[in-house]
Amino acid sequence: MSMVRRIAVQNMKYHKSKNILIGIAIFLTTLLLFLVPTMGKDMIEGQYAVTNKMYPSWHALVRGVNEETVKKLSVSHEVMVYGLRSDVGTMPVKDAQISMMFLDDHGMALNNMELLEGNMPQQENEIVVSQGILKCLGQKAEIGDTINVPYQVMHGGILDYTKEKDFVVTGFLEDATEDQTMFNALVSEAFLRSEVPGEEIVYRFLFQVLTEEDETTTQIQERILKMTGRLGIAETDVRVNTEYLGANYVDPVMVSVIVGIMCIIVLAGVITIYSIYYVGLSDRVREFGKIKAMGASKKQLKGMVLWEGMSVAMIAMPIGLILGTILTKIILLSIVNVSANDNAYTGVLKEVISSGDVQLYHVSLYVLAVVVTLLTVGLALHKPMRVVSKISEIEAIRFQGTEGQTGKGQKKYRKSHKEISVLGLAKIYLLGKKKNSFITILAMSITGIFVIVVATVLSCADPKKSADASLTGQYEISAITQSGNREHPEWEWSYVIKDNPLTEELKQQILEIDGVTSVVTFTEAFVTSDTFEGETWGIKGVPEEYADFLLDGIIEGSAAYEDLKTGTKCILDKNMLYWFPDIKLGDTLELKVSDGTEKTVEVEVIAISDFPSGFSQFQYLFMASEGLGKICDGDLKGTYSVFAKERYNKDTLSAFEELMEGNERCQLNTWKKEYDQWKSALLVTTAAAYAFLGILGAICIMNVINTMIHSVHIRKKEIGMMQAMGMTNHQLVKMLRTEGLFYTAGTLLISVGLGSILGYPVFLMAKDQGWFNIREYHYPYAAVVIVMVILLIVQMFLAGALGGKVKKESLIERIRYSE
């Protein structure tokens, strides 16, 4: 070991108390620098693993493909592998939907389907089912047994009359959940050809394309659409599997967020380690001056400081990495358990984490944490190294380590006082160490500002308020609308407006439910326009009882409800400007109404609004219900918004669920469902945010601990002399608490003051971006009180502990003490 390193190690041992604090700061910094990227990567990879396990692995599918088109697609040089699926028909059973389909071997693999046992059907009378299907049919069977199956064959998109046939069970599929209501039964190609004429047979062509490394979802999707477009296949007949592509080909967006958080950790670590080292540096001037007088070069002096800090890091970093390794799996499972909603996705996520299917620990992230921590320590020691290298050996040897002398040899004397009090003594020290005090307060304030800003956002994110903003009323029943689903033509909008499931009879049944006070009917229509680049968007029709709410949401321009009844004027939600920023007040939109009539209307934008998502329901054009009826024909009822006496009542909710049971054309949303989802999401977010800030705060609290320990250490002789003249232990502790209160007050003044100022624009940004459905500003009083209490407890405990330590040494020892 070189002389420089030996001196550094001995310095580390001699200045033990200071290096213990630096070690704790490095340990906590390492812990955060390891946990943050590891948790981010593990959550992303866990979601990807679930996606790959639960969802099909095809990149895209093409609907309605005949055998000639299958041949053309299959010989494309871009198609890596393909499979075929053909929907033969359904089994008509109560309270469930059972599809009968043919899948070839590649189709099975691309659909991520496997047989629990048995074989695929080959003969016309063979079938693969699941226990759930048998339960729906009211039958029991094993492999080789015969079951009687009612079925309807699909001819040209229309289900034929029900037939019955005896099938031999050749295999079983697994049911996803016990309460599953949608099932797939597999039949043979022979059955398909016997029931459906050859010219009517159509397939879903499932395929994966050849991909390049680092290719993104967008690039793959564009290639798929270009390939199918060359074959004359309409874009509406192609569905890209964005879930699977996102899980396997796209770099996670969270990388930039994680990098930002790590930069905050590094900043806090640099300031903390630097301030701890700087506060005690003045006491070591003579030490380094003597070493320099003995012949040490500037480089060697810098090396002593660097190696001392790095030696502490070498001890602290492994502890942080070990604790981070232990906590990773515990935290991940805790997040899954807290956020679980008893659905298949979270169940599989928990399974892949517990079973080790996801690699939780990554060598690269251990290396990253070590490298960034060492960089943090190096940055923190950069200025102390420069200060030490510039020490003059003559002046350093003369330096007595008192407040009355500077490194330049010029003396400054403390101001004389006729009377001295405990508060006066504290003031003398604090004013004499202005720079140390400022650095300590600044380091602690940085974390305090983050706490107040984050607490501002979280205090505004009330799950009850978020649920209120997620829907209008306490219950919503809406018509299911979906375009291009051949299995459910009744979901097409053109069908809904001719036979709307939101009937007056249904409305009366809702009003008869105990606890319901009123039902408000919102209408809707769908339009396309060149302004919207050919996309389909919804227009929401607002009834007169909601006219005031509609007009109160205007943030630019003006409108009267009577104007919106004409069908020629509308209000535009500001969210639509995100996609189409060129739209402005006064523009006339040429809209093609999607009601089967090919009607085109012109509508003027007379105002821009800002509504909660529960009101807009992602339909960003608004007019009066009467006006909407003038531009679109048919029964336009889209949503029944139901208001009840209570936000949640178990009996009322049960009545709604019973009313909706078996209704396949309407869907129910409830305040309780939205509340549970927001509560779960906010609980995880709040716990993670405060845990992170708590550790960050602990790093910065090392500053005040070091400063107060140092203040007692360098004044040990002075304190002994004061006590010899009559200062009591109670007065000593009071003096130390006064100094601690100064740091606390300074930290709170900056943290609360600047944090409150910065918190409001962050709230406005959160509101504008729609974070947690935030709509109202709430000052984080609870967080401010908690920060104050924690700081007061820390400084009071520390003052008491330091006072107790001083009492253990005799007055003679303290008076004789010399640095």
CSV table of N, CA, C and O in Angstrom, one decimal, residues 11-92:
chain,number,residue,atom,x,y,z
A,11,ASN,N,-6.5,8.4,8.4
A,11,ASN,CA,-7.4,9.6,8.5
A,11,ASN,C,-8.8,9.1,8.6
A,11,ASN,O,-9.6,9.7,9.4
A,12,MET,N,-9.2,8.1,7.8
A,12,MET,CA,-10.6,7.6,7.9
A,12,MET,C,-10.9,7.1,9.3
A,12,MET,O,-12.0,7.3,9.8
A,13,LYS,N,-9.9,6.4,9.9
A,13,LYS,CA,-10.1,5.8,11.2
A,13,LYS,C,-10.1,6.9,12.3
A,13,LYS,O,-10.9,6.8,13.2
A,14,TYR,N,-9.2,7.9,12.1
A,14,TYR,CA,-9.1,8.9,13.2
A,14,TYR,C,-10.3,9.8,13.2
A,14,TYR,O,-10.9,10.1,14.2
A,15,HIS,N,-10.8,10.2,12.0
A,15,HIS,CA,-12.0,11.0,11.9
A,15,HIS,C,-13.2,10.1,11.7
A,15,HIS,O,-14.0,10.2,10.8
A,16,LYS,N,-13.4,9.3,12.7
A,16,LYS,CA,-14.4,8.2,12.6
A,16,LYS,C,-15.8,8.7,12.5
A,16,LYS,O,-16.6,8.3,11.7
A,17,SER,N,-16.2,9.7,13.4
A,17,SER,CA,-17.6,10.1,13.5
A,17,SER,C,-18.0,10.8,12.2
A,17,SER,O,-19.1,10.5,11.7
A,18,LYS,N,-17.1,11.6,11.6
A,18,LYS,CA,-17.4,12.3,10.3
A,18,LYS,C,-17.6,11.2,9.2
A,18,LYS,O,-18.5,11.3,8.4
A,19,ASN,N,-16.7,10.3,9.2
A,19,ASN,CA,-16.7,9.3,8.1
A,19,ASN,C,-17.9,8.3,8.3
A,19,ASN,O,-18.4,7.7,7.3
A,20,ILE,N,-18.3,8.1,9.5
A,20,ILE,CA,-19.6,7.3,9.7
A,20,ILE,C,-20.8,7.9,9.0
A,20,ILE,O,-21.6,7.3,8.3
A,21,LEU,N,-20.9,9.3,9.2
A,21,LEU,CA,-22.0,10.0,8.6
A,21,LEU,C,-21.8,10.0,7.1
A,21,LEU,O,-22.8,9.8,6.4
A,22,ILE,N,-20.6,10.2,6.6
A,22,ILE,CA,-20.4,10.1,5.1
A,22,ILE,C,-20.8,8.7,4.6
A,22,ILE,O,-21.4,8.5,3.6
A,23,GLY,N,-20.4,7.7,5.4
A,23,GLY,CA,-20.7,6.3,5.0
A,23,GLY,C,-22.2,6.0,5.0
A,23,GLY,O,-22.7,5.4,4.0
A,24,ILE,N,-22.9,6.6,5.9
A,24,ILE,CA,-24.4,6.4,5.9
A,24,ILE,C,-25.0,7.1,4.7
A,24,ILE,O,-25.9,6.6,4.0
A,25,ALA,N,-24.5,8.3,4.4
A,25,ALA,CA,-25.0,9.0,3.2
A,25,ALA,C,-24.7,8.2,1.9
A,25,ALA,O,-25.5,8.1,1.0
A,26,ILE,N,-23.5,7.6,1.8
A,26,ILE,CA,-23.1,6.8,0.6
A,26,ILE,C,-23.9,5.6,0.6
A,26,ILE,O,-24.4,5.2,-0.5
A,27,PHE,N,-24.2,5.0,1.7
A,27,PHE,CA,-25.0,3.7,1.8
A,27,PHE,C,-26.4,4.0,1.3
A,27,PHE,O,-26.9,3.3,0.4
A,28,LEU,N,-27.0,5.1,1.7
A,28,LEU,CA,-28.4,5.4,1.3
A,28,LEU,C,-28.4,5.9,-0.2
A,28,LEU,O,-29.3,5.5,-0.9
A,29,THR,N,-27.4,6.6,-0.6
A,29,THR,CA,-27.3,6.9,-2.0
A,29,THR,C,-27.2,5.7,-2.9
A,29,THR,O,-27.9,5.6,-3.9
A,30,THR,N,-26.3,4.8,-2.5
A,30,THR,CA,-26.2,3.5,-3.3
A,30,THR,C,-27.5,2.7,-3.3
A,30,THR,O,-27.9,2.2,-4.3
A,31,LEU,N,-28.1,2.7,-2.1
A,31,LEU,CA,-29.4,2.0,-2.1
A,31,LEU,C,-30.4,2.5,-3.1
A,31,LEU,O,-31.1,1.8,-3.8
A,32,LEU,N,-30.5,3.9,-3.1
A,32,LEU,CA,-31.5,4.5,-4.0
A,32,LEU,C,-31.0,4.3,-5.5
A,32,LEU,O,-31.9,4.0,-6.4
A,33,LEU,N,-29.8,4.5,-5.7
A,33,LEU,CA,-29.2,4.3,-7.1
A,33,LEU,C,-29.4,2.9,-7.6
A,33,LEU,O,-29.4,2.7,-8.8
A,34,PHE,N,-29.5,2.0,-6.7
A,34,PHE,CA,-29.7,0.6,-7.2
A,34,PHE,C,-31.2,0.3,-7.3
A,34,PHE,O,-31.6,-0.3,-8.3
A,35,LEU,N,-32.0,0.7,-6.3
A,35,LEU,CA,-33.4,0.4,-6.3
A,35,LEU,C,-34.2,1.0,-7.4
A,35,LEU,O,-35.1,0.4,-8.0
A,36,VAL,N,-33.9,2.3,-7.6
A,36,VAL,CA,-34.7,3.0,-8.6
A,36,VAL,C,-34.7,2.4,-10.0
A,36,VAL,O,-35.7,2.0,-10.6
A,37,PRO,N,-33.5,2.2,-10.6
A,37,PRO,CA,-33.5,1.6,-12.0
A,37,PRO,C,-33.9,0.1,-11.9
A,37,PRO,O,-34.5,-0.4,-12.8
A,38,THR,N,-33.5,-0.6,-10.8
A,38,THR,CA,-33.9,-2.0,-10.7
A,38,THR,C,-35.4,-2.2,-10.7
A,38,THR,O,-36.0,-3.0,-11.4
A,39,MET,N,-36.1,-1.4,-9.8
A,39,MET,CA,-37.5,-1.5,-9.7
A,39,MET,C,-38.2,-1.1,-11.0
A,39,MET,O,-39.1,-1.7,-11.5
A,40,GLY,N,-37.7,-0.1,-11.7
A,40,GLY,CA,-38.2,0.3,-13.0
A,40,GLY,C,-38.1,-0.7,-14.0
A,40,GLY,O,-39.1,-1.1,-14.7
A,41,LYS,N,-36.9,-1.3,-14.1
A,41,LYS,CA,-36.7,-2.4,-15.1
A,41,LYS,C,-37.5,-3.6,-14.8
A,41,LYS,O,-38.1,-4.2,-15.7
A,42,ASP,N,-37.5,-4.0,-13.5
A,42,ASP,CA,-38.3,-5.2,-13.1
A,42,ASP,C,-39.8,-5.1,-13.4
A,42,ASP,O,-40.4,-6.0,-13.8
A,43,MET,N,-40.3,-3.9,-13.1
A,43,MET,CA,-41.8,-3.7,-13.4
A,43,MET,C,-42.0,-3.7,-14.9
A,43,MET,O,-43.0,-4.3,-15.3
A,44,ILE,N,-41.2,-3.1,-15.7
A,44,ILE,CA,-41.4,-3.2,-17.1
A,44,ILE,C,-41.2,-4.6,-17.6
A,44,ILE,O,-42.1,-5.1,-18.4
A,45,GLU,N,-40.2,-5.3,-17.2
A,45,GLU,CA,-40.0,-6.7,-17.7
A,45,GLU,C,-41.1,-7.6,-17.1
A,45,GLU,O,-41.5,-8.6,-17.8
A,46,GLY,N,-41.6,-7.4,-15.9
A,46,GLY,CA,-42.7,-8.1,-15.4
A,46,GLY,C,-43.9,-8.0,-16.2
A,46,GLY,O,-44.6,-9.0,-16.6
A,47,GLN,N,-44.2,-6.7,-16.6
A,47,GLN,CA,-45.4,-6.5,-17.5
A,47,GLN,C,-45.2,-7.1,-18.8
A,47,GLN,O,-46.2,-7.7,-19.4
A,48,TYR,N,-44.0,-7.1,-19.4
A,48,TYR,CA,-43.7,-7.7,-20.6
A,48,TYR,C,-43.9,-9.3,-20.5
A,48,TYR,O,-44.4,-9.9,-21.5
A,49,ALA,N,-43.4,-9.8,-19.4
A,49,ALA,CA,-43.5,-11.3,-19.3
A,49,ALA,C,-45.0,-11.7,-19.2
A,49,ALA,O,-45.4,-12.7,-19.8
A,50,VAL,N,-45.8,-10.9,-18.5
A,50,VAL,CA,-47.2,-11.2,-18.5
A,50,VAL,C,-47.9,-11.1,-19.8
A,50,VAL,O,-48.7,-11.9,-20.2
A,51,THR,N,-47.5,-10.0,-20.6
A,51,THR,CA,-48.0,-9.8,-21.9
A,51,THR,C,-47.7,-11.1,-22.8
A,51,THR,O,-48.5,-11.6,-23.5
A,52,ASN,N,-46.4,-11.5,-22.7
A,52,ASN,CA,-46.0,-12.6,-23.5
A,52,ASN,C,-46.7,-13.9,-23.1
A,52,ASN,O,-46.8,-14.9,-23.9
A,53,LYS,N,-47.1,-14.0,-21.8
A,53,LYS,CA,-47.7,-15.2,-21.3
A,53,LYS,C,-49.2,-15.3,-21.6
A,53,LYS,O,-49.7,-16.3,-21.8
A,54,MET,N,-49.8,-14.1,-21.5
A,54,MET,CA,-51.3,-14.1,-21.6
A,54,MET,C,-51.8,-13.7,-23.0
A,54,MET,O,-52.9,-14.1,-23.3
A,55,TYR,N,-51.0,-13.0,-23.7
A,55,TYR,CA,-51.6,-12.4,-25.0
A,55,TYR,C,-50.9,-13.2,-26.2
A,55,TYR,O,-49.9,-13.7,-26.1
A,56,PRO,N,-51.6,-13.1,-27.3
A,56,PRO,CA,-51.1,-13.8,-28.5
A,56,PRO,C,-49.8,-13.2,-29.0
A,56,PRO,O,-49.5,-12.1,-28.7
A,57,SER,N,-49.0,-14.0,-29.7
A,57,SER,CA,-47.7,-13.6,-30.1
A,57,SER,C,-47.6,-13.2,-31.6
A,57,SER,O,-46.5,-12.9,-32.1
A,58,TRP,N,-48.7,-13.1,-32.3
A,58,TRP,CA,-48.7,-12.6,-33.6
A,58,TRP,C,-48.5,-11.1,-33.7
A,58,TRP,O,-48.9,-10.4,-32.8
A,59,HIS,N,-47.8,-10.7,-34.7
A,59,HIS,CA,-47.5,-9.3,-34.8
A,59,HIS,C,-48.8,-8.5,-35.4
A,59,HIS,O,-49.0,-7.4,-35.0
A,60,ALA,N,-49.5,-9.2,-36.2
A,60,ALA,CA,-50.7,-8.6,-36.8
A,60,ALA,C,-51.6,-9.8,-37.3
A,60,ALA,O,-51.1,-10.9,-37.5
A,61,LEU,N,-52.9,-9.4,-37.6
A,61,LEU,CA,-53.8,-10.4,-38.2
A,61,LEU,C,-54.5,-9.6,-39.3
A,61,LEU,O,-54.7,-8.4,-39.2
A,62,VAL,N,-54.9,-10.4,-40.3
A,62,VAL,CA,-55.8,-9.8,-41.4
A,62,VAL,C,-57.1,-10.6,-41.4
A,62,VAL,O,-57.1,-11.8,-41.4
A,63,ARG,N,-58.2,-9.8,-41.3
A,63,ARG,CA,-59.5,-10.4,-41.2
A,63,ARG,C,-60.0,-10.7,-42.6
A,63,ARG,O,-59.7,-10.1,-43.6
A,64,GLY,N,-61.0,-11.7,-42.6
A,64,GLY,CA,-61.8,-12.0,-43.9
A,64,GLY,C,-60.9,-12.3,-45.1
A,64,GLY,O,-61.2,-11.9,-46.2
A,65,VAL,N,-59.9,-13.2,-44.9
A,65,VAL,CA,-59.0,-13.6,-45.9
A,65,VAL,C,-59.5,-14.9,-46.6
A,65,VAL,O,-59.7,-15.9,-45.9
A,66,ASN,N,-59.6,-14.9,-47.9
A,66,ASN,CA,-59.9,-16.2,-48.6
A,66,ASN,C,-58.6,-16.9,-48.9
A,66,ASN,O,-57.5,-16.4,-48.7
A,67,GLU,N,-58.8,-18.1,-49.4
A,67,GLU,CA,-57.6,-19.0,-49.6
A,67,GLU,C,-56.6,-18.4,-50.7
A,67,GLU,O,-55.4,-18.6,-50.6
A,68,GLU,N,-57.2,-17.7,-51.6
A,68,GLU,CA,-56.3,-17.0,-52.6
A,68,GLU,C,-55.4,-16.0,-52.0
A,68,GLU,O,-54.2,-15.9,-52.2
A,69,THR,N,-56.0,-15.2,-51.1
A,69,THR,CA,-55.2,-14.1,-50.4
A,69,THR,C,-54.2,-14.8,-49.4
A,69,THR,O,-53.1,-14.2,-49.2
A,70,VAL,N,-54.6,-15.9,-48.8
A,70,VAL,CA,-53.7,-16.6,-47.9
A,70,VAL,C,-52.4,-17.0,-48.6
A,70,VAL,O,-51.3,-16.8,-48.1
A,71,LYS,N,-52.6,-17.5,-49.9
A,71,LYS,CA,-51.4,-17.8,-50.7
A,71,LYS,C,-50.5,-16.6,-50.9
A,71,LYS,O,-49.3,-16.7,-50.9
A,72,LYS,N,-51.1,-15.5,-51.3
A,72,LYS,CA,-50.3,-14.3,-51.6
A,72,LYS,C,-49.6,-13.8,-50.3
A,72,LYS,O,-48.4,-13.4,-50.4
A,73,LEU,N,-50.3,-13.8,-49.2
A,73,LEU,CA,-49.6,-13.3,-48.0
A,73,LEU,C,-48.5,-14.3,-47.5
A,73,LEU,O,-47.5,-13.9,-47.0
A,74,SER,N,-48.8,-15.6,-47.7
A,74,SER,CA,-47.8,-16.6,-47.1
A,74,SER,C,-46.5,-16.5,-47.9
A,74,SER,O,-45.5,-17.0,-47.3
A,75,VAL,N,-46.5,-16.1,-49.2
A,75,VAL,CA,-45.2,-16.1,-49.9
A,75,VAL,C,-44.5,-14.8,-49.8
A,75,VAL,O,-43.5,-14.6,-50.4
A,76,SER,N,-45.1,-13.8,-49.0
A,76,SER,CA,-44.4,-12.5,-48.9
A,76,SER,C,-43.1,-12.7,-48.2
A,76,SER,O,-43.0,-13.5,-47.2
A,77,HIS,N,-42.0,-12.1,-48.7
A,77,HIS,CA,-40.7,-12.2,-48.1
A,77,HIS,C,-40.6,-11.6,-46.7
A,77,HIS,O,-39.6,-11.9,-46.0
A,78,GLU,N,-41.5,-10.8,-46.3
A,78,GLU,CA,-41.5,-10.2,-45.0
A,78,GLU,C,-42.1,-11.0,-43.9
A,78,GLU,O,-41.9,-10.8,-42.7
A,79,VAL,N,-43.0,-12.0,-44.3
A,79,VAL,CA,-43.6,-12.9,-43.3
A,79,VAL,C,-42.7,-14.0,-42.9
A,79,VAL,O,-42.2,-14.8,-43.7
A,80,MET,N,-42.4,-14.0,-41.6
A,80,MET,CA,-41.5,-15.0,-41.0
A,80,MET,C,-42.3,-16.3,-40.7
A,80,MET,O,-41.8,-17.4,-41.0
A,81,VAL,N,-43.4,-16.2,-40.1
A,81,VAL,CA,-44.2,-17.4,-39.8
A,81,VAL,C,-45.7,-16.9,-39.8
A,81,VAL,O,-46.0,-15.8,-39.4
A,82,TYR,N,-46.6,-17.8,-40.1
A,82,TYR,CA,-48.0,-17.5,-40.1
A,82,TYR,C,-48.9,-18.7,-39.7
A,82,TYR,O,-48.4,-19.8,-39.7
A,83,GLY,N,-50.1,-18.4,-39.3
A,83,GLY,CA,-51.0,-19.4,-38.9
A,83,GLY,C,-52.4,-19.0,-39.3
A,83,GLY,O,-52.7,-17.8,-39.7
A,84,LEU,N,-53.4,-19.9,-39.3
A,84,LEU,CA,-54.7,-19.7,-39.8
A,84,LEU,C,-55.7,-19.9,-38.7
A,84,LEU,O,-55.6,-20.9,-37.9
A,85,ARG,N,-56.7,-19.1,-38.7
A,85,ARG,CA,-57.9,-19.2,-37.8
A,85,ARG,C,-59.1,-19.0,-38.6
A,85,ARG,O,-59.2,-18.0,-39.4
A,86,SER,N,-60.1,-19.8,-38.4
A,86,SER,CA,-61.4,-19.6,-39.0
A,86,SER,C,-62.5,-19.8,-38.0
A,86,SER,O,-62.6,-20.8,-37.3
A,87,ASP,N,-63.4,-18.7,-37.8
A,87,ASP,CA,-64.5,-18.8,-36.9
A,87,ASP,C,-65.7,-19.5,-37.5
A,87,ASP,O,-66.3,-18.9,-38.4
A,88,VAL,N,-66.0,-20.7,-37.1
A,88,VAL,CA,-67.0,-21.5,-37.7
A,88,VAL,C,-68.4,-21.1,-37.2
A,88,VAL,O,-69.3,-21.0,-38.0
A,89,GLY,N,-68.5,-20.9,-35.9
A,89,GLY,CA,-69.8,-20.5,-35.4
A,89,GLY,C,-69.7,-20.4,-33.8
A,89,GLY,O,-68.6,-20.1,-33.3
A,90,THR,N,-70.9,-20.5,-33.2
A,90,THR,CA,-70.9,-20.4,-31.7
A,90,THR,C,-71.8,-21.5,-31.2
A,90,THR,O,-72.6,-22.1,-31.9
A,91,MET,N,-71.7,-21.7,-29.9
A,91,MET,CA,-72.6,-22.6,-29.1
A,91,MET,C,-73.6,-21.7,-28.4
A,91,MET,O,-73.1,-20.9,-27.5
A,92,PRO,N,-74.8,-21.7,-28.7
A,92,PRO,CA,-75.8,-20.9,-28.0
A,92,PRO,C,-76.1,-21.4,-26.6
A,92,PRO,O,-76.8,-22.3,-26.4
